[in-house]
């Protein structure tokens, strides 16, 4: 009887010591950047879940300053003396020297042609120099052919016509490279035959069995 009682008391003390150690470990646990440990946060969460009282807002003690009034220009003669904003000069309406883009020029000419659709004396600049229905005349065809031939022969190698063309110094070659035609084909064939004959003379009949 006495031994059983002592055993129960010892077992209870061990359990109490384990619970105390666990609680002390939770209380002394890191806060991970917060002001509460894991155990304190758990107790607060459980208390908030079972609490029926309304919670106070987190920003209850925050003080807000009133918004200042808008800053308006002074009245009277000073308001009339304000300088008006400058008009945009990036258009032909406000700046006659503004360069007209090809798209704007085409839109203007198309609108002009539509407005003079019933005028038999009007001729659109879009068809200037062209034949019937906008086709090329014989003179223009020959001129286009000559330009294509000059371009094919390298007539414009000394200048860049387009931005995609390489620089002129990259298109210049040396006279030695132009005159060098390489090794003649007859000489190449003779050299190959000599190399093949020399290879056959150096081989023996037992080479395939090695």
mmCIF file of N, CA and C in Angstrom, residues 3-4 8 16 24 32 57 59 67 78 84-85 91 93-95 100 104 146 173 178 183 194 205:
data_model
loop_
_atom_site.group_PDB
_atom_site.id
_atom_site.type_symbol
_atom_site.label_atom_id
_atom_site.label_comp_id
_atom_site.label_asym_id
_atom_site.label_seq_id
_atom_site.Cartn_x
_atom_site.Cartn_y
_atom_site.Cartn_z
ATOM 1 N N UNK A 3 4.027 1.491 -0.855
ATOM 2 C CA UNK A 3 4.826 1.573 -2.081
ATOM 3 C C UNK A 3 3.985 2.033 -3.268
ATOM 4 N N UNK A 4 2.740 1.566 -3.336
ATOM 5 C CA UNK A 4 1.864 2.001 -4.429
ATOM 6 C C UNK A 4 1.569 3.494 -4.324
ATOM 7 N N UNK A 8 2.526 6.421 -7.085
ATOM 8 C CA UNK A 8 1.599 7.393 -7.681
ATOM 9 C C UNK A 8 2.102 8.815 -7.471
ATOM 10 N N UNK A 16 4.078 16.456 -13.513
ATOM 11 C CA UNK A 16 4.032 17.890 -13.257
ATOM 12 C C UNK A 16 5.324 18.568 -13.689
ATOM 13 N N UNK A 24 7.585 26.131 -19.664
ATOM 14 C CA UNK A 24 8.711 27.064 -19.606
ATOM 15 C C UNK A 24 9.415 27.144 -20.954
ATOM 16 N N UNK A 32 10.276 35.295 -33.154
ATOM 17 C CA UNK A 32 10.284 35.366 -34.619
ATOM 18 C C UNK A 32 9.880 36.749 -35.132
ATOM 19 N N UNK A 57 -10.557 48.153 -32.380
ATOM 20 C CA UNK A 57 -9.786 48.253 -33.633
ATOM 21 C C UNK A 57 -8.313 48.484 -33.346
ATOM 22 N N UNK A 59 -6.282 50.403 -34.898
ATOM 23 C CA UNK A 59 -5.879 51.803 -35.062
ATOM 24 C C UNK A 59 -6.719 52.733 -34.191
ATOM 25 N N UNK A 67 -6.688 67.188 -43.631
ATOM 26 C CA UNK A 67 -6.089 67.459 -44.939
ATOM 27 C C UNK A 67 -6.030 68.968 -45.168
ATOM 28 N N UNK A 78 -3.547 89.890 -60.051
ATOM 29 C CA UNK A 78 -2.475 88.912 -60.164
ATOM 30 C C UNK A 78 -2.921 87.678 -60.943
ATOM 31 N N UNK A 84 -0.200 82.170 -69.876
ATOM 32 C CA UNK A 84 -0.916 81.011 -70.418
ATOM 33 C C UNK A 84 0.073 79.937 -70.846
ATOM 34 N N UNK A 85 -0.274 78.665 -70.725
ATOM 35 C CA UNK A 85 0.647 77.598 -71.137
ATOM 36 C C UNK A 85 0.909 77.645 -72.639
ATOM 37 N N UNK A 91 2.963 69.803 -84.288
ATOM 38 C CA UNK A 91 1.902 69.575 -85.271
ATOM 39 C C UNK A 91 1.987 70.671 -86.323
ATOM 40 N N UNK A 93 -0.530 72.238 -87.530
ATOM 41 C CA UNK A 93 -1.510 73.288 -87.264
ATOM 42 C C UNK A 93 -0.892 74.433 -86.481
ATOM 43 N N UNK A 94 -0.025 74.118 -85.514
ATOM 44 C CA UNK A 94 0.594 75.145 -84.686
ATOM 45 C C UNK A 94 2.001 75.519 -85.139
ATOM 46 N N UNK A 95 2.611 74.692 -85.967
ATOM 47 C CA UNK A 95 3.976 74.944 -86.419
ATOM 48 C C UNK A 95 4.065 74.641 -87.910
ATOM 49 N N UNK A 100 6.137 67.072 -92.446
ATOM 50 C CA UNK A 100 4.995 66.183 -92.660
ATOM 51 C C UNK A 100 5.499 64.763 -92.918
ATOM 52 N N UNK A 104 1.100 61.017 -93.142
ATOM 53 C CA UNK A 104 0.222 62.186 -93.166
ATOM 54 C C UNK A 104 0.068 62.740 -94.579
ATOM 55 N N UNK A 146 17.327 50.354 -115.757
ATOM 56 C CA UNK A 146 18.705 50.851 -115.667
ATOM 57 C C UNK A 146 19.164 50.961 -114.211
ATOM 58 N N UNK A 173 37.295 45.704 -101.137
ATOM 59 C CA UNK A 173 38.183 44.549 -101.188
ATOM 60 C C UNK A 173 39.531 44.954 -101.767
ATOM 61 N N UNK A 178 40.824 40.234 -105.504
ATOM 62 C CA UNK A 178 40.017 40.188 -106.722
ATOM 63 C C UNK A 178 40.719 39.419 -107.837
ATOM 64 N N UNK A 183 43.297 27.895 -106.837
ATOM 65 C CA UNK A 183 44.005 26.806 -107.516
ATOM 66 C C UNK A 183 43.176 26.275 -108.676
ATOM 67 N N UNK A 194 48.050 12.070 -107.659
ATOM 68 C CA UNK A 194 49.386 11.782 -107.124
ATOM 69 C C UNK A 194 49.306 11.316 -105.672
ATOM 70 N N UNK A 205 49.881 -5.919 -99.035
ATOM 71 C CA UNK A 205 48.735 -6.794 -99.280
ATOM 72 C C UNK A 205 48.157 -7.341 -97.985
#
